[in-house]
XYZ file of C-alpha atoms in Angstrom:
289
model
C 49.336 24.025 73.947
C 47.302 25.038 71.087
C 49.026 27.077 68.232
C 47.032 30.405 67.504
C 47.005 30.331 63.864
C 45.111 27.180 63.617
C 45.786 23.483 63.427
C 45.897 23.328 59.454
C 48.740 25.765 59.055
C 50.351 23.639 62.006
C 49.939 20.441 59.784
C 51.266 21.976 56.516
C 53.916 23.859 58.184
C 57.434 22.305 58.531
C 58.990 21.878 61.839
C 61.246 24.556 62.065
C 58.393 27.133 61.374
C 55.872 26.132 64.041
C 55.580 28.830 66.513
C 54.824 27.973 70.307
C 53.577 29.911 73.025
C 53.467 29.606 76.870
C 56.671 27.449 76.909
C 55.171 24.879 74.504
C 57.964 23.150 72.122
C 57.715 21.777 68.521
C 57.962 18.266 70.258
C 54.581 18.722 72.088
C 53.057 19.699 68.981
C 54.372 17.044 66.882
C 53.348 14.419 69.479
C 49.822 15.894 69.646
C 49.571 15.809 66.040
C 50.598 11.876 66.114
C 48.053 11.076 68.765
C 44.945 12.433 66.879
C 43.777 12.630 63.326
C 43.135 15.630 61.567
C 39.401 15.566 62.757
C 40.350 15.411 66.234
C 42.658 18.256 65.978
C 40.315 20.518 64.307
C 37.572 19.550 67.105
C 40.450 19.968 69.578
C 41.326 23.492 68.657
C 37.529 24.578 68.412
C 37.478 25.120 64.569
C 34.883 24.113 62.124
C 35.738 21.847 59.190
C 37.435 23.083 56.380
C 35.439 24.157 53.553
C 35.953 24.663 49.829
C 38.235 21.546 49.241
C 37.927 19.566 46.103
C 36.447 16.212 46.388
C 37.988 13.251 44.979
C 35.858 13.140 41.776
C 36.594 17.046 41.365
C 40.348 16.144 41.391
C 40.154 13.473 39.018
C 38.024 15.687 36.597
C 40.668 18.331 37.059
C 43.575 15.982 36.042
C 41.727 14.364 32.906
C 39.709 17.557 31.535
C 41.224 20.624 33.062
C 38.111 21.835 34.469
C 36.686 21.867 38.264
C 33.062 20.681 37.955
C 30.689 21.624 40.677
C 30.468 19.122 43.335
C 27.855 16.602 43.249
C 24.297 17.752 45.342
C 22.825 13.768 44.484
C 20.178 15.525 42.641
C 20.685 15.003 38.797
C 18.458 17.832 37.574
C 20.204 20.474 39.971
C 23.283 19.020 38.869
C 22.727 19.763 35.118
C 21.172 23.061 36.050
C 24.673 24.020 37.637
C 26.644 22.902 34.895
C 24.991 24.579 32.397
C 24.957 27.872 34.508
C 28.725 27.400 34.581
C 29.259 26.926 30.982
C 30.492 23.023 31.208
C 27.568 21.681 29.474
C 25.879 22.736 26.323
C 22.002 23.039 26.283
C 20.353 20.388 23.913
C 23.253 17.703 24.280
C 20.549 15.424 24.769
C 20.808 14.897 28.299
C 17.987 15.987 30.668
C 15.388 15.120 28.189
C 12.405 13.174 29.328
C 12.870 10.751 26.624
C 16.028 10.048 24.623
C 16.512 11.810 21.305
C 16.267 9.456 18.196
C 19.173 8.759 16.194
C 19.913 10.492 12.688
C 19.033 9.375 9.821
C 15.510 8.422 10.913
C 14.382 4.875 9.804
C 11.711 4.491 7.465
C 8.987 3.643 9.909
C 9.504 6.620 12.159
C 9.084 9.216 9.353
C 5.583 11.064 9.213
C 4.870 9.779 5.610
C 5.652 6.120 6.341
C 4.343 5.584 9.913
C 1.894 3.304 9.108
C 2.334 -0.555 8.100
C 3.543 -0.744 4.368
C 1.015 -3.208 3.259
C -1.942 -1.121 4.861
C -0.541 2.231 3.471
C -0.351 0.520 -0.067
C -4.026 -0.986 0.025
C -5.396 2.519 1.885
C -4.003 4.388 -1.247
C -5.626 1.593 -3.910
C -8.858 2.351 -1.824
C -8.823 5.812 -2.038
C -10.994 7.638 -4.185
C -11.268 11.532 -5.335
C -8.153 11.981 -2.954
C -10.321 11.093 0.177
C -7.581 9.087 2.202
C -9.073 9.332 5.564
C -12.224 7.607 4.363
C -10.312 4.805 2.559
C -8.439 4.252 5.905
C -11.618 4.122 7.866
C -13.019 1.346 5.534
C -9.584 -0.522 6.005
C -10.249 -0.188 9.782
C -13.511 -1.648 9.701
C -12.298 -4.584 7.313
C -9.612 -5.290 10.003
C -12.328 -5.353 12.905
C -14.363 -7.688 10.914
C -11.377 -10.140 10.314
C -10.444 -9.860 13.737
C -14.102 -10.718 15.157
C -14.974 -13.372 12.412
C -14.466 -16.988 13.365
C -11.205 -18.948 11.758
C -11.274 -19.782 8.094
C -11.567 -23.399 6.898
C -8.698 -23.686 4.512
C -8.901 -25.753 1.206
C -6.434 -28.244 0.272
C -6.938 -27.320 -3.525
C -5.894 -23.762 -3.171
C -3.039 -23.779 -0.248
C -1.774 -20.319 1.300
C 2.074 -19.361 1.520
C 4.479 -21.935 2.730
C 4.988 -21.415 6.396
C 1.673 -19.585 6.934
C 0.445 -19.761 10.548
C -2.622 -22.020 11.536
C -6.173 -20.950 10.641
C -6.933 -20.467 14.371
C -4.252 -17.959 14.673
C -5.318 -15.650 12.064
C -8.238 -13.775 13.532
C -5.743 -12.593 16.412
C -3.514 -10.761 13.853
C -6.005 -9.048 11.085
C -2.901 -7.422 9.426
C -1.320 -10.989 8.857
C -4.590 -12.278 7.817
C -4.903 -9.676 5.120
C -1.461 -9.687 4.113
C -1.614 -13.559 3.672
C -4.596 -13.692 1.724
C -3.200 -10.902 -0.598
C 0.171 -12.628 -0.971
C -1.328 -16.125 -1.621
C -3.495 -14.788 -4.448
C -0.764 -12.590 -6.219
C 0.830 -13.731 -9.308
C 4.250 -14.111 -9.492
C 4.339 -12.535 -13.093
C 2.824 -10.613 -15.683
C 2.262 -11.107 -19.585
C 3.584 -8.281 -21.498
C 2.547 -8.311 -25.319
C 5.062 -6.879 -27.752
C 3.355 -6.032 -30.993
C 5.130 -7.007 -34.365
C 7.851 -9.230 -32.852
C 5.511 -12.644 -33.334
C 5.267 -11.934 -37.215
C 2.708 -10.772 -39.510
C 1.895 -7.925 -36.843
C 0.947 -10.380 -34.209
C 2.018 -9.325 -30.708
C 4.632 -11.480 -28.650
C 3.332 -12.788 -25.308
C 6.541 -12.295 -22.846
C 6.289 -13.398 -19.159
C 7.883 -10.674 -16.931
C 8.629 -11.122 -13.334
C 6.960 -8.706 -10.627
C 8.255 -7.324 -7.412
C 6.322 -7.634 -4.086
C 4.609 -4.410 -4.242
C 3.484 -4.921 -8.142
C 2.232 -8.507 -6.931
C 0.209 -7.107 -4.325
C -1.260 -4.265 -6.246
C -2.641 -6.671 -9.092
C -3.953 -9.157 -6.400
C -5.731 -6.479 -4.554
C -7.092 -4.915 -7.762
C -8.486 -8.528 -8.651
C -10.208 -8.674 -5.054
C -11.739 -5.239 -5.580
C -13.041 -6.366 -9.146
C -14.679 -9.326 -7.301
C -16.044 -6.973 -4.369
C -17.623 -4.549 -6.930
C -19.472 -7.696 -8.542
C -20.984 -8.498 -5.203
C -24.567 -7.575 -4.436
C -24.967 -5.143 -1.511
C -24.905 -6.493 1.865
C -26.857 -4.232 4.317
C -26.804 -0.518 4.192
C -24.846 2.326 5.443
C -21.014 3.190 5.468
C -20.357 -0.253 6.794
C -21.548 -2.312 3.475
C -18.285 -2.121 1.460
C -16.256 -2.904 4.349
C -18.542 -5.989 4.887
C -18.160 -7.064 1.158
C -14.561 -6.654 1.058
C -13.897 -8.589 4.552
C -16.164 -11.600 3.125
C -14.096 -11.663 -0.411
C -10.906 -11.911 1.634
C -12.112 -14.697 3.712
C -13.164 -16.398 0.267
C -9.648 -16.109 -0.727
C -8.198 -17.678 2.233
C -10.833 -20.438 2.281
C -10.272 -20.962 -1.566
C -13.849 -19.624 -2.552
C -13.110 -16.875 -4.634
C -12.918 -16.527 -8.263
C -9.252 -14.594 -7.892
C -7.621 -18.032 -7.653
C -8.690 -18.714 -11.315
C -7.164 -15.527 -12.442
C -3.962 -16.319 -10.922
C -3.830 -19.942 -12.475
C -4.445 -18.386 -16.062
C -1.956 -15.815 -15.725
C 0.772 -18.609 -14.708
C -0.562 -20.917 -17.174
C 0.065 -18.390 -20.029
C 3.495 -17.582 -18.670
C 4.480 -21.293 -18.490
C 3.453 -21.311 -22.329
C 5.119 -18.437 -23.256
C 8.675 -19.165 -21.541
C 9.660 -20.153 -25.091
C 9.224 -16.489 -26.574
C 12.092 -15.695 -24.127
C 14.533 -16.537 -27.004
C 12.473 -15.466 -29.714
C 12.789 -12.047 -28.289
C 16.320 -12.121 -28.667
C 16.591 -13.400 -32.170
C 13.600 -10.681 -33.258
C 15.891 -7.850 -31.606
C 18.947 -9.250 -33.310
C 17.310 -9.490 -36.760
C 15.797 -5.859 -36.361
C 18.963 -4.348 -35.393
C 20.815 -6.259 -38.443
């Protein structure tokens, strides 16, 4: 016979507390529970499924964190909103964004002032006149377009490029590498510093000084600009400067530019002035004595 207070109570209650009616005994109830599972018992009693129970995930969270999280609905957005509404999740923790939040501190290439390529940023500032950076960037963009659409350069064995440079057929495919390779290949490794009065008799002492990468590129590009300014005008309009600069860069890669001679002259003077490094120390020691 069916207990009046439900199958759940019948399952949870001890045997001595089972109440029976209509001459039903506890042995009959126990035999019925053994022959059917919980679902069958509930359906047999005409009761609906139990509501409000904890899922295994909720039980595990309760054991580990001491809180009961809302049951998952299968929709991540709804679950996040439910956790925020119940105070179990803090808004702005990074989850729920369309794109992941960046890690702090930001790397240099993700900052607003340094979002461009370092070589292009330095060259555009060397091209800038009267504070018009956008105009310099437009000129540089046209130069890169001309380099990309130009035929592959014919390299000169007399003036080789940097060791490990890609073949000439690959240079127009990447105009930034094209421009950087031309500048770095013609850039001097050192500069000559003139120290007055250290050579004796009021003469200046020539002292070779090493250069950093940015310093080398700055000197090389200023040499290229000096050669561009001496070129005759090519066409008319706003593209003539870009055409002159692009043609000079191609001439540098092909070994036809006079910038190579300036580089050789600086290296020749620096090689001859190597002995002045020891003379500088002697002159300083005499001056201090």
